[in-house]
Amino acid sequence: MRATKQTRRRVLQWVGAGLAASSFGTFAPSLLSGAIAIGRAYLSSPAGAGLTLVMLRAGIANSPVQARDWFQREVARNFADGDVVMVEGWMLARIEAQACAMLYLEAEA
Amino acid sequence: MFIDARTLPQGTVLEAAVCIVGAGAAGITLALSLHEAGITTVVLESGDLEFDGATQDLDGGAVVGLPNYPLDTSRLRYFGGTTNHWAGWCRPLDAIDFEPRAGIPLSGWPLRRTDLVPFYKRAQKLCELGPFDYDDPDAWIRETGASGQKFDPARLKTAIFQVSPPTRFGQTYREALRRSEAVKVCLNANAVDLESNANASSVDRVKVKCLDGPAFSVRAGYVVLATGGLENARILLLADKVRPAGLGNDHDRVGRCFMDHPWFRRAAIARFTHPDPALPLMFDEVALRGTTVFGTLAAGTPQPAGEPVAGGFRIVMQRLYRVIDGIDSLRTVTGALSGLSVPAHLWDHLGSILEDRDAIADALYRTMTGWRTSPFAPAMPASGPVTGAVLDINMEQAPNPASRVTLSRKRDALGQNRLALDWRLSDVDRETYLRAQRMVALEFGRLDIGRVNAKPLPEAGWPSDMVGSRHHMGTTRMSDDPKTGVVDATGRVHGIANLYVAGSSVFPTSGYANPTLTIVALALRLGDELRRLVA
């Protein structure tokens, strides 16, 4: 249980850093509520219904800076590959939507 | 010279080598070409030198399919034709527009873009544009001192448009035709029938009526219909004395495959990751190289593998200086409340809604009324950092035989059947719309320009605010095969030795570019052909 909590904290750390570097900050009145709203919508969509928090297994970075860079690269890669999801009209990189889902789940926990 | 046809004696027969019906962009271009060669020509113009309501009413007709502009307001029926109110946006069709494309039935022209380039270059001058340089947008962008985005060329590109003053053909070229000894422009002269020989293999004369005046006729070696994307089909359908279905209509092609450029306003919103992204030429017209240019985003080629088959598109962007969070917040709050829950950060959302109340009222009012404006229009700042953009999609319509014009039972003041326009779009067009949204979202995301929120299509049908572009095309389409087209690659009506059609009605496909430059280029090409034939 403790290991899970630590992992979750680290995940949130880099998700926050990644999202702050993305355009999510402009999506809603606050970074967190906007991302959470997107995450909830994503999880309730067909694309997000089977989500198994793949990011937990994706390799957690040791620092927010590394995490941010990794996140931005993943976002760009998703867009380059056409790996996008549509959440409430927004066309997002899959990793972005997953990150939002993480934040939503954490907020609900 | 100009002749007021109302002054001609009843039953007059005018003779010329060529008779051109219609004096718009195509007809005037052709007349100028024949004037240069000294070829005797009669131009029949329905209207006068200025607008007249009674004549304009002859363009009236019914719109029975998808909503489109009224037929008597989307074109003009006097000397100069629709160039009397065009905006002047010019661009040639892309090379891909001339190619047969898998998955798009009836696509492909019987000529290539390279065949038209010499005529496009001449058309540039007639439309008072700059150099014929549309294929290197980066060169134009460099001249602005900026650098553009490196879009994936299969997904998206910058399409350069040049802006004509706009050239009012009826004014700019009036004097040249007035002085011409070879060309007679008959004003107030309505072509009402094409009288053919017994087997409809040639046209013997054009029958003409004035609204308040005589009936007369024109005998010519060659007859060219240049009356626009709708009227060309109408005249052929009305010429039913020998062929009950109309001339050139042995295979039921005349009037079919009507195309317009569907225009979807606010089809998406982009929110930029950083203010003022580098999108040179996208928001403003700029004076360069002695002309005026602007850019739009447009479909890349070849279409990415694995994507559904779709047509071409352009995306016209307008700046957003303020991101309207209140609408998103309202959606979040109402969504949560309808699920009997309270959204996180409720106070933030309420504050955002309050701050953007003008924009919300504006959006609600326009949604409820279907109008484009409202008394609640928010006072949007007109300067400052650009934080986003409104994206309009204006796109190619795939050829669709079910989209057509027919003769209705109603008649005009000359006793001629009016037209009924049954505009229809197809599944390919839905894919084109979705492709446009997807490509801009992918590229804006990949290049970290921003994120795109796309307006979905209804499950069935089309958004109620979709409009056409008043670009009437395809009703006498060009094809080497008489079973799939009305005219051949020169513009000659299949099976009729001396009858030609000029204008956008001959376009087999429409591309996404405004049609006028191609209309003029094709008219110049036909002019060369007629000069050769008459000589």
XYZ file of C-alpha atoms in Angstrom:
644
model
C 0.000 0.000 0.000
C 2.794 2.421 0.927
C 4.616 1.647 -2.310
C 1.468 2.370 -4.267
C 1.037 5.720 -2.526
C 4.615 6.729 -3.232
C 4.289 5.757 -6.832
C 1.085 7.727 -7.113
C 2.749 10.799 -5.627
C 5.607 10.598 -8.067
C 3.217 10.118 -10.924
C 1.290 13.181 -9.928
C 4.530 15.089 -9.627
C 5.511 14.531 -13.193
C 2.003 14.685 -14.551
C 1.657 18.096 -12.989
C 4.972 19.189 -14.433
C 4.039 17.839 -17.817
C 0.627 19.399 -17.913
C 1.967 22.714 -16.714
C 4.239 22.677 -19.719
C 1.410 21.817 -22.035
C -1.498 23.971 -23.063
C -3.794 22.591 -20.408
C -3.226 25.598 -18.277
C -5.387 27.626 -20.594
C -8.222 25.157 -20.827
C -10.120 26.015 -17.708
C -10.088 28.433 -14.810
C -7.609 26.338 -12.924
C -5.082 23.865 -14.167
C -6.198 21.144 -11.843
C -9.931 21.433 -12.270
C -9.616 21.603 -16.034
C -7.419 18.541 -16.178
C -9.635 16.672 -13.751
C -12.716 17.494 -15.801
C -11.003 16.278 -18.927
C -9.882 13.143 -17.106
C -13.342 12.329 -15.859
C -14.815 12.796 -19.295
C -12.101 10.651 -20.811
C -12.674 7.811 -18.382
C -16.376 7.840 -19.140
C -15.752 7.730 -22.868
C -15.381 4.494 -24.870
C -11.714 5.254 -25.490
C -10.936 5.597 -21.808
C -13.211 2.895 -20.422
C -10.567 0.186 -20.433
C -7.761 2.376 -19.174
C -5.433 0.551 -16.852
C -3.180 3.371 -15.813
C -0.519 2.470 -18.272
C 1.544 5.363 -17.112
C 2.348 3.605 -13.882
C 4.170 1.059 -15.945
C 5.677 3.524 -18.365
C 8.674 4.274 -16.234
C 8.568 6.994 -13.663
C 11.081 9.739 -14.035
C 13.262 10.718 -11.141
C 12.733 14.421 -11.430
C 9.936 16.729 -12.574
C 12.208 18.145 -15.261
C 12.923 14.718 -16.716
C 9.277 13.861 -16.376
C 8.204 17.019 -18.152
C 10.590 16.386 -21.029
C 9.471 12.786 -21.295
C 5.841 13.856 -21.224
C 6.306 16.455 -23.943
C 8.096 13.942 -26.133
C 5.276 11.457 -25.657
C 2.695 14.094 -26.501
C 4.522 14.993 -29.706
C 4.920 11.331 -30.557
C 1.217 10.679 -30.061
C 0.292 13.536 -32.359
C 2.850 12.419 -34.942
C 1.444 8.885 -34.828
C -2.125 10.084 -34.939
C -2.664 8.514 -31.542
C -5.228 10.998 -30.307
C -8.483 10.824 -28.428
C -11.401 13.195 -28.512
C -12.673 14.298 -25.127
C -15.530 16.765 -25.067
C -14.481 18.041 -28.454
C -10.808 18.407 -27.589
C -8.446 16.373 -29.717
C -5.738 15.368 -27.271
C -2.698 13.159 -27.325
C -3.610 9.885 -25.686
C -0.969 10.445 -23.009
C -2.535 13.795 -22.161
C -5.938 12.253 -21.675
C -4.423 9.491 -19.578
C -2.623 12.000 -17.435
C -5.875 13.815 -16.851
C -7.528 10.539 -15.943
C -4.805 9.966 -13.377
C -5.452 13.333 -11.829
C -9.171 12.686 -11.727
C -8.711 9.310 -10.080
C -6.343 10.803 -7.579
C -8.781 13.572 -6.779
C -11.510 11.015 -6.246
C -9.344 8.765 -4.061
C -19.194 47.785 -79.926
C -22.256 47.742 -77.750
C -25.794 47.356 -79.041
C -28.965 47.683 -77.026
C -30.836 44.680 -78.366
C -34.147 46.360 -77.656
C -33.484 48.674 -80.588
C -33.092 45.854 -83.107
C -35.958 45.218 -85.557
C -38.076 42.186 -84.767
C -36.732 39.075 -86.471
C -33.242 40.419 -86.999
C -30.654 37.772 -87.744
C -27.135 38.634 -86.605
C -24.272 36.675 -88.084
C -20.808 36.076 -86.695
C -18.097 33.486 -86.532
C -18.708 32.979 -82.826
C -21.663 33.668 -80.554
C -20.936 33.911 -76.834
C -23.918 33.691 -74.525
C -23.129 35.532 -71.313
C -20.725 38.316 -70.385
C -19.242 37.387 -67.047
C -15.657 36.380 -66.309
C -15.688 33.580 -68.876
C -17.635 35.378 -71.601
C -15.663 38.616 -71.424
C -12.344 36.752 -71.313
C -13.330 34.820 -74.395
C -14.595 37.938 -76.161
C -11.294 39.707 -75.490
C -9.393 36.767 -76.907
C -11.492 36.712 -80.081
C -11.290 40.493 -80.355
C -7.492 40.257 -80.353
C -7.709 37.835 -83.254
C -10.241 39.980 -85.109
C -12.806 37.186 -85.147
C -16.364 38.396 -85.634
C -18.249 37.707 -82.446
C -21.656 38.425 -81.013
C -21.893 38.476 -77.228
C -25.398 38.109 -75.822
C -25.753 39.648 -72.390
C -29.064 39.290 -70.602
C -28.632 42.474 -68.600
C -27.543 45.988 -69.291
C -24.456 47.819 -68.075
C -26.004 48.265 -64.649
C -28.150 46.185 -62.338
C -31.828 45.890 -63.177
C -34.344 44.139 -60.952
C -36.559 42.754 -63.707
C -33.618 41.136 -65.455
C -32.163 39.853 -62.206
C -35.489 38.167 -61.484
C -34.844 35.858 -64.433
C -32.267 34.159 -62.191
C -34.880 33.279 -59.584
C -35.416 29.620 -58.780
C -36.108 27.169 -56.020
C -33.660 25.698 -53.502
C -35.097 22.300 -52.671
C -32.127 20.420 -51.215
C -29.687 21.510 -48.567
C -30.008 25.195 -47.754
C -28.106 27.430 -50.106
C -28.266 31.067 -51.077
C -31.282 32.156 -53.152
C -30.482 31.680 -56.801
C -31.223 35.288 -57.695
C -28.842 36.713 -55.095
C -25.894 34.375 -55.504
C -25.082 35.641 -59.004
C -25.581 38.804 -61.016
C -27.226 39.201 -64.383
C -25.699 42.225 -66.031
C -22.549 43.060 -67.981
C -19.631 41.670 -65.987
C -21.805 39.005 -64.398
C -20.913 37.804 -60.951
C -17.551 39.573 -61.039
C -19.643 42.613 -60.170
C -19.765 41.346 -56.596
C -16.952 38.839 -56.198
C -14.412 39.138 -53.395
C -11.368 38.571 -55.604
C -9.764 35.566 -53.908
C -7.687 33.693 -56.464
C -5.785 30.466 -56.497
C -5.319 27.760 -59.120
C -6.491 24.264 -58.451
C -3.884 21.901 -57.027
C -2.351 19.173 -59.175
C -4.179 16.540 -57.123
C -7.506 18.128 -58.075
C -6.995 17.038 -61.669
C -6.093 13.449 -60.788
C -8.470 10.504 -60.491
C -8.617 9.657 -56.785
C -9.476 6.246 -55.434
C -12.635 6.357 -53.393
C -13.914 9.559 -54.991
C -16.176 8.491 -57.860
C -16.051 10.633 -61.001
C -12.875 12.386 -59.869
C -10.220 13.338 -62.394
C -10.108 15.843 -65.233
C -9.310 14.972 -68.842
C -6.377 17.357 -68.566
C -3.578 17.978 -66.112
C -2.665 21.038 -64.156
C 0.439 21.479 -66.280
C -1.838 21.816 -69.318
C -3.521 24.780 -67.677
C -0.459 26.544 -66.249
C 0.212 28.694 -69.359
C -3.400 29.847 -69.248
C -3.310 30.414 -65.495
C -0.353 32.733 -66.076
C -2.356 34.739 -68.597
C -5.384 34.676 -66.312
C -3.293 36.287 -63.566
C -3.006 39.411 -65.689
C -6.692 39.581 -66.524
C -7.500 39.278 -62.832
C -4.885 41.958 -62.044
C -2.795 39.693 -59.859
C 0.934 39.263 -59.274
C 3.244 36.506 -60.421
C 1.895 32.997 -60.891
C 3.635 31.610 -57.833
C 1.461 29.480 -55.609
C 3.600 26.413 -55.095
C 6.253 27.856 -52.805
C 4.453 29.376 -49.833
C 7.703 29.567 -47.889
C 9.045 32.091 -50.390
C 6.094 34.384 -49.714
C 6.419 33.831 -45.976
C 10.128 34.680 -46.011
C 9.278 37.993 -47.604
C 7.211 38.863 -44.559
C 10.347 38.415 -42.444
C 8.818 35.528 -40.540
C 9.328 31.798 -40.689
C 6.439 29.431 -41.077
C 5.594 26.129 -39.478
C 7.035 22.876 -40.795
C 3.792 21.037 -41.341
C 3.832 17.381 -42.306
C 3.168 17.815 -46.057
C 0.868 14.817 -46.172
C -1.336 16.383 -43.524
C -1.364 20.110 -43.899
C 0.152 22.910 -45.902
C -0.012 26.635 -46.290
C -2.046 27.567 -49.349
C -1.308 30.979 -50.811
C -4.155 33.037 -52.246
C -3.797 36.244 -54.195
C -6.448 38.905 -53.972
C -7.710 40.604 -57.095
C -8.611 44.333 -56.617
C -11.248 42.710 -57.345
C -11.381 43.113 -61.097
C -14.880 44.055 -62.204
C -14.679 42.545 -65.649
C -17.650 44.580 -66.869
C -15.925 47.837 -66.012
C -12.272 47.010 -66.564
C -12.742 45.559 -70.028
C -15.773 47.554 -71.163
C -13.786 50.082 -73.129
C -11.766 47.470 -75.010
C -14.959 45.782 -76.138
C -16.696 49.067 -76.867
C -13.911 49.945 -79.304
C -13.803 46.524 -80.870
C -14.946 46.277 -84.437
C -15.017 42.520 -84.406
C -17.030 42.041 -81.229
C -20.639 43.152 -80.861
C -21.983 43.064 -77.332
C -25.772 42.883 -77.375
C -27.202 44.096 -74.077
C -30.656 43.159 -72.778
C -30.491 40.071 -74.982
C -31.685 36.825 -73.410
C -30.805 33.582 -75.150
C -33.948 31.488 -74.873
C -33.280 28.557 -77.160
C -30.592 26.784 -79.132
C -32.000 25.720 -82.438
C -30.200 22.636 -83.699
C -30.250 20.646 -86.906
C -32.451 17.573 -87.290
C -30.167 15.168 -85.478
C -28.896 17.685 -82.947
C -25.345 17.387 -84.166
C -24.887 21.140 -84.523
C -26.512 24.357 -83.399
C -27.894 26.422 -86.255
C -28.869 29.531 -84.363
C -29.422 31.051 -80.984
C -32.886 32.450 -80.408
C -33.008 35.622 -78.375
C -35.712 37.637 -76.624
C -35.691 40.989 -74.916
C -37.808 41.531 -71.854
C -39.327 44.656 -73.397
C -38.481 44.412 -77.039
C -38.011 42.259 -80.058
C -37.132 38.639 -80.595
C -34.219 37.974 -82.884
C -31.576 35.342 -83.518
C -27.878 34.840 -84.040
C -26.308 32.535 -86.584
C -22.734 31.625 -85.804
C -20.201 29.011 -86.722
C -19.556 28.330 -83.066
C -21.722 28.934 -80.019
C -20.329 29.186 -76.514
C -22.483 29.122 -73.403
C -20.831 31.234 -70.718
C -23.718 32.007 -68.413
C -22.464 30.536 -65.169
C -22.585 27.294 -63.235
C -26.374 27.128 -63.158
C -27.604 28.840 -66.311
C -25.392 26.850 -68.667
C -27.246 23.715 -67.621
C -30.582 25.503 -67.767
C -30.078 26.606 -71.372
C -29.126 23.082 -72.435
C -32.126 21.591 -70.651
C -34.455 24.163 -72.196
C -33.207 23.346 -75.702
C -35.574 20.389 -75.953
C -37.132 20.739 -79.392
C -35.058 18.003 -81.034
C -33.828 16.182 -77.958
C -36.635 16.100 -75.378
C -34.150 15.791 -72.520
C -32.212 18.790 -73.782
C -29.055 19.233 -75.806
C -25.988 17.325 -74.695
C -28.118 15.320 -72.342
C -28.315 11.959 -74.081
C -26.834 10.323 -70.984
C -28.753 12.329 -68.411
C -25.686 14.259 -67.269
C -26.767 17.865 -67.724
C -27.500 19.479 -64.385
C -26.071 16.646 -62.330
C -23.028 16.769 -60.082
C -23.766 20.285 -58.925
C -21.036 21.301 -56.486
C -20.446 24.211 -54.171
C -17.772 24.743 -51.536
C -19.525 23.992 -48.230
C -18.522 26.532 -45.613
C -18.605 25.561 -41.947
C -18.252 28.531 -39.648
C -16.564 27.962 -36.279
C -15.954 24.328 -37.181
C -13.241 24.292 -34.537
C -11.522 26.469 -31.988
C -7.785 26.393 -31.464
C -6.215 27.396 -28.198
C -2.594 28.204 -28.553
C 0.019 26.758 -26.228
C 1.909 30.019 -26.334
C 0.473 33.376 -27.416
C 1.205 34.641 -30.894
C 2.410 31.451 -32.564
C 4.234 31.765 -35.855
C 1.435 31.523 -38.409
C 2.449 34.157 -40.955
C -0.099 35.267 -43.578
C -2.856 33.308 -41.844
C -4.623 36.244 -40.282
C -3.968 39.182 -42.573
C -3.765 40.103 -46.210
C -0.271 41.417 -46.956
C 0.976 43.465 -49.900
C 3.895 41.654 -51.527
C 5.399 41.638 -55.011
C 2.860 44.086 -56.312
C -0.120 42.042 -55.263
C -2.014 41.163 -52.132
C -1.687 37.714 -50.604
C -2.918 35.749 -47.666
C -2.648 32.152 -46.587
C -4.924 29.454 -45.320
C -4.220 26.027 -43.995
C -5.068 23.429 -46.600
C -5.122 19.711 -47.205
C -1.727 18.097 -47.600
C -1.001 15.604 -50.337
C -0.870 12.747 -50.835
C -3.480 11.899 -48.280
C -1.910 10.002 -45.353
C -2.124 6.240 -45.706
C -4.800 4.645 -43.596
C -6.953 7.758 -43.402
C -10.494 7.495 -44.805
C -10.819 8.831 -48.348
C -11.609 12.506 -48.276
C -11.453 15.575 -50.478
C -9.546 18.808 -50.259
C -10.138 21.575 -47.762
C -8.893 24.904 -46.567
C -9.095 26.294 -43.083
C -9.598 30.009 -42.675
C -8.510 31.339 -39.290
C -9.539 34.391 -37.322
C -7.699 35.583 -34.251
C -8.955 35.119 -30.738
C -7.498 37.515 -28.217
C -9.383 36.194 -25.275
C -10.039 32.619 -24.332
C -13.628 32.296 -23.210
C -13.389 29.914 -20.290
C -16.897 30.674 -19.120
C -18.500 28.496 -21.776
C -16.362 25.528 -20.773
C -17.115 26.202 -17.130
C -20.838 26.400 -17.816
C -20.652 23.071 -19.584
C -18.722 21.536 -16.697
C -21.118 22.834 -14.069
C -24.295 21.905 -15.901
C -22.848 18.487 -16.731
C -22.045 17.824 -13.100
C -25.360 19.122 -11.833
C -27.287 17.022 -14.319
C -25.454 14.036 -12.855
C -26.483 15.191 -9.372
C -22.937 15.991 -8.344
C -21.054 19.163 -7.545
C -18.073 19.849 -9.756
C -14.643 20.321 -8.300
C -13.567 23.924 -7.971
C -17.131 25.130 -8.268
C -16.291 28.683 -7.202
C -13.620 28.979 -9.854
C -16.148 27.920 -12.471
C -18.817 30.296 -11.232
C -16.336 33.135 -11.299
C -15.394 32.234 -14.840
C -19.055 32.085 -15.892
C -19.690 35.472 -14.344
C -16.686 36.975 -16.058
C -17.729 35.675 -19.454
C -21.460 36.293 -19.101
C -21.537 38.423 -22.226
C -19.955 35.697 -24.337
C -22.267 33.063 -22.861
C -25.359 35.154 -23.515
C -24.115 35.755 -27.020
C -23.556 32.041 -27.668
C -26.917 31.053 -26.202
C -28.776 33.692 -28.175
C -27.124 32.707 -31.441
C -27.687 29.012 -30.778
C -31.357 29.523 -29.997
C -32.113 31.870 -32.861
C -29.749 30.452 -35.441
C -28.618 34.004 -36.202
C -25.006 34.991 -36.626
C -25.190 38.079 -34.465
C -26.820 38.930 -31.192
C -27.332 41.979 -29.006
C -25.080 40.322 -26.426
C -21.967 40.246 -28.598
C -19.093 40.361 -26.151
C -16.723 43.254 -26.289
C -13.820 41.210 -27.497
C -10.480 42.953 -27.432
C -9.168 43.661 -30.901
C -5.515 43.600 -30.057
C -3.057 42.042 -27.691
C -1.555 38.580 -27.594
C -3.340 36.098 -29.828
C -4.313 33.199 -27.611
C -6.377 31.200 -30.030
C -8.226 31.141 -33.299
C -11.627 30.412 -34.739
C -11.321 27.900 -37.554
C -13.734 27.902 -40.492
C -13.634 24.955 -42.868
C -14.308 25.619 -46.530
C -13.968 22.454 -48.543
C -14.234 20.518 -51.723
C -17.490 18.740 -52.434
C -17.096 15.364 -54.106
C -18.970 14.889 -57.401
C -22.401 13.508 -56.639
C -24.914 12.839 -59.436
C -27.786 13.200 -56.970
C -26.766 16.798 -56.352
C -28.312 18.588 -59.281
C -30.305 21.326 -60.908
C -33.479 20.592 -62.831
C -36.139 22.622 -64.571
C -39.054 23.443 -62.320
C -42.608 24.053 -63.459
C -42.460 27.705 -62.532
C -41.639 30.066 -65.340
C -39.942 33.419 -65.572
C -41.075 36.543 -67.380
C -39.825 35.118 -70.679
C -41.838 31.933 -70.221
C -38.754 29.886 -69.481
C -38.798 27.208 -66.806
C -36.981 28.318 -63.706
C -34.349 26.158 -62.035
C -34.648 24.045 -58.928
C -31.416 23.437 -57.036
C -31.226 20.190 -55.102
C -27.864 20.482 -53.347
C -26.732 17.267 -51.710
C -23.567 16.208 -49.965
C -22.247 12.692 -49.524
C -20.344 10.517 -47.077
C -17.068 11.528 -48.708
C -17.852 15.098 -47.747
C -18.355 14.083 -44.133
C -14.917 12.523 -44.194
C -13.473 15.686 -45.695
C -14.876 17.739 -42.837
C -13.549 15.314 -40.243
C -10.198 15.089 -41.984
C -9.804 18.855 -41.894
C -10.429 18.926 -38.161
C -8.188 15.961 -37.491
C -5.261 17.189 -39.580
C -5.184 20.600 -37.971
C -5.486 19.064 -34.513
C -2.655 16.617 -35.170
C -0.325 19.217 -36.582
C -1.094 21.898 -34.015
C -0.461 19.297 -31.329
C 2.678 17.853 -32.882
C 4.222 21.284 -33.398
C 2.990 22.444 -29.989
C 1.058 25.299 -31.544
C -1.998 24.465 -29.477
C -4.961 22.164 -29.059
C -8.098 22.033 -31.146
C -11.677 21.653 -30.050
C -13.706 20.325 -32.963
C -17.400 20.882 -33.537
C -18.908 17.484 -34.271
C -21.213 16.775 -37.153
C -24.786 15.782 -36.370
C -25.428 12.029 -36.483
C -27.330 12.588 -39.691
C -27.421 15.596 -41.921
C -25.347 18.725 -41.673
C -25.010 21.628 -39.249
C -27.807 24.132 -39.625
C -25.310 26.966 -40.014
C -23.520 25.357 -42.956
C -23.641 27.586 -46.008
C -22.437 27.406 -49.571
C -19.897 29.741 -51.106
C -21.922 30.839 -54.139
C -19.498 28.783 -56.249
C -21.737 26.909 -58.656
C -19.836 24.129 -60.385
C -20.099 20.810 -62.164
C -23.482 20.895 -63.927
C -22.005 20.419 -67.408
C -18.937 18.544 -66.299
C -15.918 17.812 -68.456
C -15.045 14.230 -69.322
C -13.635 12.285 -72.224
C -16.539 9.879 -71.819
C -19.998 11.174 -72.864
C -21.505 8.831 -70.285
C -19.826 10.669 -67.438
C -19.634 14.195 -68.776
C -21.337 16.806 -70.919
C -18.306 18.419 -72.557
C -14.954 17.123 -73.723
C -11.536 18.402 -72.688
C -11.843 21.469 -74.934
C -15.263 22.388 -73.605
C -17.195 21.111 -76.621
C -20.525 19.471 -75.902
C -20.290 15.773 -76.717
C -22.030 14.954 -79.973
C -22.535 18.567 -81.064
C -19.928 19.872 -83.469
C -20.103 23.593 -82.744
C -21.467 24.022 -79.216
C -19.091 24.818 -76.350
C -19.461 25.580 -72.665
C -17.233 27.909 -70.657
C -17.220 28.517 -66.930
C -17.261 26.578 -63.705
C -20.089 24.330 -64.874
C -17.445 22.300 -66.722
C -15.391 21.575 -63.572
C -15.424 17.792 -62.988
C -14.160 18.374 -59.452
C -14.035 21.564 -57.477
C -10.924 21.494 -55.312
C -11.030 23.977 -52.462
C -9.809 27.037 -54.372
C -12.111 29.831 -55.463
C -13.134 29.104 -59.049
C -12.670 32.405 -60.889
C -8.996 32.044 -61.809
C -9.665 28.590 -63.263
C -12.750 29.893 -65.090
C -10.632 32.574 -66.749
C -7.808 30.142 -67.541
C -10.213 27.709 -69.180
C -11.825 30.527 -71.160
C -8.413 31.587 -72.459
C -7.739 28.008 -73.434
C -11.054 27.800 -75.252
C -10.274 31.130 -76.912
C -7.099 29.665 -78.365
C -9.046 26.646 -79.571
C -11.682 28.776 -81.307
C -9.037 30.983 -82.863
C -7.446 27.878 -84.286
C -10.774 26.534 -85.552
C -11.928 29.776 -87.112
C -8.578 30.396 -88.752
